[in-house]
Amino acid sequence: MYEPKLEHPLRCGVDVTMKILGGKWKVCLIHSIRNGLRRPSELHRTNAYATPRVLNQQLKELEDHGIVRKVIYPVLPPKAEYFLTPEGESMLPIVDAMKAWGDTHGEEFQARLDVLAPLEAGA
Amino acid sequence: MYEPKLEHPLRCGVDVTMKILGGKWKVCLIHSIRNGLRRPSELHRTNAYATPRVLNQQLKELEDHGIVRKVIYPVLPPKAEYFLTPEGESMLPIVDAMKAWGDTHGEEFQARLDVLAPLEAGA
DNA sequence: CGGTATCCAAGCGGATACTG
DNA sequence: CAGTATCCGCTTGGATACCG
């Protein structure tokens, strides 16, 4: 049995938020849902770089964490939709701030990465 | 050579931000530095659940990404300090929003986790 | 005090194939 | 269309010991 020396309780508020948003696609998913993309196929189309399985996984976690609500319609062909819960909507300021920052600083950051990458490769 | 089928370009601004803040301790570190804790030993003391090595790692990445600046003083015993760059300071609204959200919703979220955990264990 | 090297466990996320 | 099962690699980050 593995017993970590360093437990990591959710003490600082930051940890709580990161625990929820930490997945690779979670902020993207919240952002997509907020923009009216509710069905799994739509979410997959806008996040085409992730496999359906992974998106489904992360949506499940968001659901478990109370951030999104899933509605399954018992029809054929199957249909499902995701909605933000009030909790989820209360996270939108964070998501918006993250998107705004990235949109503003993205190119500059990319340039910095381009400088860094060769250094690692050449080392 | 590993060649992923799904590349993950930094297209949506959100990805850029998560690339920078995605590490387990990065937001905590930025927050700590902003509160005037600059020396490695101080940062380690406030983030006692992480090993010095890991903190150092993440600080290095933050430095490479242009978020913090490191000043090494050539004295004995060794001394170093971290400061936020202007880029780093421009992220503070995000960090603050994350902290505020976690502080507000932390208990409720913890309660939700406590309900979830037994379900997994019992299954 | 600050930093590094080595080793390694675990979790996350991706590939693929399949069912209702 | 939506979801699940299985498999597996990579990355992350934690343990420990050691050097300047």
Short mmCIF file of C-alpha atoms (C1' of nucleotides) in Angstrom, two decimals:
data_model
loop_
_atom_site.label_atom_id
_atom_site.label_comp_id
_atom_site.label_asym_id
_atom_site.label_seq_id
_atom_site.Cartn_x
_atom_site.Cartn_y
_atom_site.Cartn_z
CA MET A 1 0.00 0.00 0.00
CA TYR A 2 1.36 3.35 -0.99
CA GLU A 3 1.29 5.98 1.70
CA PRO A 4 2.42 9.38 0.55
CA LYS A 5 4.47 11.41 2.95
CA LEU A 6 3.03 14.57 1.59
CA GLU A 7 -0.71 14.62 1.73
CA HIS A 8 -2.34 17.44 -0.07
CA PRO A 9 -5.43 18.68 1.73
CA LEU A 10 -7.51 21.31 0.00
CA ARG A 11 -6.53 24.08 2.31
CA CYS A 12 -5.82 27.07 0.16
CA GLY A 13 -8.78 28.09 -1.97
CA VAL A 14 -6.62 27.88 -5.01
CA ASP A 15 -6.28 24.13 -4.58
CA VAL A 16 -10.02 23.66 -4.64
CA THR A 17 -10.35 25.54 -7.89
CA MET A 18 -7.44 23.74 -9.50
CA LYS A 19 -8.85 20.40 -8.44
CA ILE A 20 -11.93 21.21 -10.48
CA LEU A 21 -10.37 22.97 -13.44
CA GLY A 22 -7.12 21.00 -13.56
CA GLY A 23 -8.10 18.58 -16.32
CA LYS A 24 -6.69 19.19 -19.74
CA TRP A 25 -10.02 20.05 -21.39
CA LYS A 26 -12.20 21.19 -18.54
CA VAL A 27 -11.96 24.92 -18.97
CA CYS A 28 -12.47 24.51 -22.69
CA LEU A 29 -15.56 22.43 -22.05
CA ILE A 30 -17.04 24.92 -19.63
CA HIS A 31 -16.35 27.66 -22.11
CA SER A 32 -17.95 25.72 -24.94
CA ILE A 33 -21.04 24.89 -22.95
CA ARG A 34 -21.41 28.47 -21.92
CA ASN A 35 -21.38 29.41 -25.58
CA GLY A 36 -24.38 27.23 -26.23
CA LEU A 37 -22.69 24.02 -27.34
CA ARG A 38 -24.53 21.44 -25.29
CA ARG A 39 -24.50 18.13 -27.11
CA PRO A 40 -21.57 15.72 -26.90
CA SER A 41 -21.12 15.73 -30.67
CA GLU A 42 -20.96 19.51 -30.71
CA LEU A 43 -18.47 19.57 -27.90
CA HIS A 44 -16.39 17.02 -29.72
CA ARG A 45 -16.45 19.04 -32.89
CA THR A 46 -15.19 22.22 -31.22
CA ASN A 47 -12.60 20.31 -29.23
CA ALA A 48 -11.50 18.15 -32.13
CA TYR A 49 -8.09 17.49 -30.63
CA ALA A 50 -9.49 15.39 -27.84
CA THR A 51 -11.03 11.97 -28.24
CA PRO A 52 -14.71 11.53 -27.36
CA ARG A 53 -13.78 9.20 -24.54
CA VAL A 54 -11.60 11.77 -22.82
CA LEU A 55 -14.14 14.54 -23.21
CA ASN A 56 -16.79 12.26 -21.79
CA GLN A 57 -14.53 11.47 -18.86
CA GLN A 58 -13.89 15.07 -18.07
CA LEU A 59 -17.54 15.97 -18.43
CA LYS A 60 -18.34 13.21 -15.96
CA GLU A 61 -15.92 14.71 -13.47
CA LEU A 62 -17.36 18.15 -13.96
CA GLU A 63 -20.76 16.65 -13.34
CA ASP A 64 -19.57 14.85 -10.21
CA HIS A 65 -18.08 18.12 -9.01
CA GLY A 66 -21.35 19.93 -9.48
CA ILE A 67 -20.20 22.21 -12.27
CA VAL A 68 -22.36 20.87 -15.09
CA ARG A 69 -25.64 19.06 -15.21
CA LYS A 70 -26.32 16.36 -17.75
CA VAL A 71 -29.71 15.72 -19.27
CA ILE A 72 -30.25 12.46 -21.13
CA TYR A 73 -33.21 12.29 -23.48
CA PRO A 74 -34.59 8.76 -23.89
CA VAL A 75 -34.96 9.01 -27.66
CA LEU A 76 -33.51 7.42 -30.74
CA PRO A 77 -30.99 8.32 -31.89
CA PRO A 78 -29.65 9.04 -28.40
CA LYS A 79 -29.43 12.63 -27.32
CA ALA A 80 -27.84 14.29 -24.34
CA GLU A 81 -27.19 17.84 -23.29
CA TYR A 82 -25.00 19.55 -20.75
CA PHE A 83 -25.82 22.70 -18.85
CA LEU A 84 -23.91 24.77 -16.38
CA THR A 85 -25.17 24.58 -12.83
CA PRO A 86 -25.28 27.75 -10.72
CA GLU A 87 -21.95 26.61 -9.31
CA GLY A 88 -20.64 26.30 -12.82
CA GLU A 89 -21.87 29.73 -13.76
CA SER A 90 -20.14 31.16 -10.72
CA MET A 91 -16.88 29.98 -12.28
CA LEU A 92 -17.38 31.91 -15.49
CA PRO A 93 -15.45 34.97 -14.31
CA ILE A 94 -12.42 32.73 -13.86
CA VAL A 95 -12.87 31.14 -17.25
CA ASP A 96 -13.35 34.50 -18.90
CA ALA A 97 -10.25 35.89 -17.22
CA MET A 98 -8.22 32.91 -18.37
CA LYS A 99 -9.45 33.21 -21.91
CA ALA A 100 -8.83 36.95 -22.00
CA TRP A 101 -5.30 36.54 -20.70
CA GLY A 102 -4.49 33.82 -23.18
CA ASP A 103 -5.95 35.72 -26.09
CA THR A 104 -3.89 38.76 -25.16
CA HIS A 105 -0.60 37.06 -24.35
CA GLY A 106 -0.81 33.99 -26.52
CA GLU A 107 1.42 35.07 -29.38
CA GLU A 108 4.09 36.45 -27.13
CA PHE A 109 4.02 33.27 -25.10
CA GLN A 110 4.24 31.13 -28.21
CA ALA A 111 7.28 33.10 -29.33
CA ARG A 112 8.89 32.45 -25.97
CA LEU A 113 8.22 28.74 -26.29
CA ASP A 114 9.77 28.76 -29.75
CA VAL A 115 12.95 30.19 -28.27
CA LEU A 116 12.97 27.67 -25.44
CA ALA A 117 12.32 24.52 -27.44
CA PRO A 118 15.58 24.53 -29.43
CA LEU A 119 17.58 24.92 -26.24
CA GLU A 120 16.18 21.69 -24.88
CA ALA A 121 16.59 19.88 -28.15
CA GLY A 122 20.16 21.04 -28.63
CA ALA A 123 21.16 20.17 -25.09
CA MET B 1 9.62 8.55 -31.55
CA TYR B 2 6.16 9.11 -30.21
CA GLU B 3 3.82 10.79 -32.61
CA PRO B 4 0.47 11.65 -31.11
CA LYS B 5 -2.52 11.49 -33.39
CA LEU B 6 -4.07 14.39 -31.61
CA GLU B 7 -1.77 17.34 -31.49
CA HIS B 8 -2.80 20.06 -29.14
CA PRO B 9 -1.93 23.47 -30.53
CA LEU B 10 -2.46 26.44 -28.28
CA ARG B 11 -5.40 27.73 -30.21
CA CYS B 12 -7.95 28.78 -27.66
CA GLY B 13 -6.67 31.35 -25.22
CA VAL B 14 -7.66 29.09 -22.41
CA ASP B 15 -5.04 26.56 -23.46
CA VAL B 16 -2.29 29.13 -23.19
CA THR B 17 -3.29 30.04 -19.67
CA MET B 18 -3.63 26.44 -18.58
CA LYS B 19 -0.25 25.61 -20.05
CA ILE B 20 1.24 28.16 -17.69
CA LEU B 21 -0.88 27.59 -14.61
CA GLY B 22 -1.44 23.86 -15.05
CA GLY B 23 1.22 22.67 -12.63
CA LYS B 24 0.09 21.45 -9.26
CA TRP B 25 1.69 24.26 -7.26
CA LYS B 26 2.02 27.08 -9.73
CA VAL B 27 -0.95 29.17 -8.74
CA CYS B 28 -0.04 28.72 -5.09
CA LEU B 29 3.48 29.88 -5.82
CA ILE B 30 2.35 32.95 -7.71
CA HIS B 31 0.00 33.74 -4.89
CA SER B 32 2.69 33.31 -2.28
CA ILE B 33 5.18 35.47 -4.15
CA ARG B 34 2.61 38.14 -4.57
CA ASN B 35 2.13 38.15 -0.82
CA GLY B 36 5.77 38.97 -0.29
CA LEU B 37 7.21 35.49 0.18
CA ARG B 38 10.21 35.60 -2.11
CA ARG B 39 12.85 33.23 -0.83
CA PRO B 40 12.79 29.51 -1.63
CA SER B 41 12.77 28.58 2.04
CA GLU B 42 9.77 30.81 2.67
CA LEU B 43 7.93 29.38 -0.29
CA HIS B 44 8.68 25.94 0.94
CA ARG B 45 7.41 26.73 4.39
CA THR B 46 4.05 28.02 3.16
CA ASN B 47 3.71 25.16 0.71
CA ALA B 48 4.86 22.52 3.13
CA TYR B 49 3.06 19.72 1.29
CA ALA B 50 5.37 19.92 -1.68
CA THR B 51 8.99 18.89 -1.70
CA PRO B 52 11.61 21.56 -2.37
CA ARG B 53 12.58 19.83 -5.55
CA VAL B 54 9.11 20.06 -7.02
CA LEU B 55 8.66 23.68 -6.03
CA ASN B 56 11.99 24.48 -7.57
CA GLN B 57 10.94 22.73 -10.75
CA GLN B 58 7.72 24.63 -11.03
CA LEU B 59 9.41 27.91 -10.26
CA LYS B 60 11.86 27.19 -13.04
CA GLU B 61 8.99 26.67 -15.45
CA LEU B 62 7.30 29.86 -14.32
CA GLU B 63 10.60 31.61 -14.91
CA ASP B 64 10.98 30.07 -18.37
CA HIS B 65 7.45 31.16 -19.16
CA GLY B 66 8.20 34.73 -18.16
CA ILE B 67 5.90 34.82 -15.15
CA VAL B 68 8.51 35.19 -12.41
CA ARG B 69 12.02 36.54 -12.32
CA LYS B 70 14.69 34.96 -10.18
CA VAL B 71 17.47 36.91 -8.52
CA ILE B 72 20.42 34.99 -7.17
CA TYR B 73 22.62 36.76 -4.66
CA PRO B 74 26.23 35.55 -4.69
CA VAL B 75 26.56 35.40 -0.93
CA LEU B 76 27.07 32.81 1.75
CA PRO B 77 24.86 31.27 2.85
CA PRO B 78 23.19 31.24 -0.57
CA LYS B 79 20.22 33.50 -1.09
CA ALA B 80 17.73 33.79 -3.90
CA GLU B 81 14.51 35.68 -4.43
CA TYR B 82 11.62 35.46 -6.82
CA PHE B 83 9.61 38.38 -8.15
CA LEU B 84 6.62 38.59 -10.42
CA THR B 85 7.31 40.02 -13.84
CA PRO B 86 4.80 42.41 -15.41
CA GLU B 87 3.45 39.37 -17.23
CA GLY B 88 3.10 37.63 -13.92
CA GLU B 89 1.32 40.54 -12.38
CA SER B 90 -1.09 40.60 -15.27
CA MET B 91 -2.18 37.13 -14.17
CA LEU B 92 -3.09 38.20 -10.67
CA PRO B 93 -6.76 38.81 -11.49
CA ILE B 94 -7.01 35.17 -12.53
CA VAL B 95 -5.25 33.98 -9.40
CA ASP B 96 -7.40 36.17 -7.21
CA ALA B 97 -10.57 34.93 -8.87
CA MET B 98 -9.48 31.34 -8.36
CA LYS B 99 -8.66 31.91 -4.73
CA ALA B 100 -11.92 33.74 -4.10
CA TRP B 101 -13.94 30.99 -5.70
CA GLY B 102 -12.20 28.28 -3.75
CA ASP B 103 -12.52 30.14 -0.48
CA THR B 104 -16.23 30.58 -1.06
CA HIS B 105 -17.07 27.12 -2.37
CA GLY B 106 -14.41 25.03 -0.71
CA GLU B 107 -16.46 23.54 2.10
CA GLU B 108 -19.40 22.73 -0.07
CA PHE B 109 -17.06 21.11 -2.57
CA GLN B 110 -15.34 19.11 0.14
CA ALA B 111 -18.70 17.86 1.32
CA ARG B 112 -19.49 16.75 -2.20
CA LEU B 113 -16.21 14.87 -2.41
CA ASP B 114 -16.96 13.17 0.87
CA VAL B 115 -20.20 11.89 -0.58
CA LEU B 116 -18.51 10.72 -3.75
CA ALA B 117 -15.57 8.88 -2.21
CA PRO B 118 -17.55 6.15 -0.43
CA LEU B 119 -19.39 5.36 -3.66
CA GLU B 120 -16.15 4.54 -5.40
CA ALA B 121 -14.81 2.58 -2.47
CA GLY B 122 -17.98 0.57 -2.03
CA ALA B 123 -18.27 -0.21 -5.72
"C1'" DC C 1 20.46 27.68 2.39
"C1'" DG C 2 19.83 26.48 -2.21
"C1'" DG C 3 20.17 23.30 -5.98
"C1'" DT C 4 20.71 18.82 -8.43
"C1'" DA C 5 20.79 13.67 -9.71
"C1'" DT C 6 18.63 9.52 -9.69
"C1'" DC C 7 14.97 6.70 -9.22
"C1'" DC C 8 10.18 5.54 -9.53
"C1'" DA C 9 4.82 5.34 -8.64
"C1'" DA C 10 0.65 6.84 -10.14
"C1'" DG C 11 -2.57 9.31 -12.69
"C1'" DC C 12 -3.96 11.23 -16.72
"C1'" DG C 13 -5.13 11.05 -21.07
"C1'" DG C 14 -4.93 8.79 -25.73
"C1'" DA C 15 -5.91 4.57 -29.26
"C1'" DT C 16 -8.97 1.28 -30.60
"C1'" DA C 17 -12.78 -1.59 -30.83
"C1'" DC C 18 -17.19 -2.51 -29.49
"C1'" DT C 19 -22.42 -2.06 -27.61
"C1'" DG C 20 -27.15 0.01 -27.15
"C1'" DC D 1 -25.37 9.48 -31.60
"C1'" DA D 2 -23.77 8.29 -27.19
"C1'" DG D 3 -21.24 5.50 -24.14
"C1'" DT D 4 -18.04 1.75 -22.39
"C1'" DA D 5 -14.05 -1.64 -22.01
"C1'" DT D 6 -9.46 -2.54 -22.50
"C1'" DC D 7 -5.01 -1.45 -23.07
"C1'" DC D 8 -0.99 1.39 -22.60
"C1'" DG D 9 2.42 5.30 -22.93
"C1'" DC D 10 3.83 9.55 -21.35
"C1'" DT D 11 4.17 13.09 -18.16
"C1'" DT D 12 4.00 14.66 -13.65
"C1'" DG D 13 5.55 14.98 -9.46
"C1'" DG D 14 7.17 12.66 -5.11
"C1'" DA D 15 11.39 10.13 -2.25
"C1'" DT D 16 15.92 10.20 -1.21
"C1'" DA D 17 20.57 11.28 -1.19
"C1'" DC D 18 24.04 14.29 -2.18
"C1'" DC D 19 26.97 18.77 -3.69
"C1'" DG D 20 27.96 23.95 -3.77
#
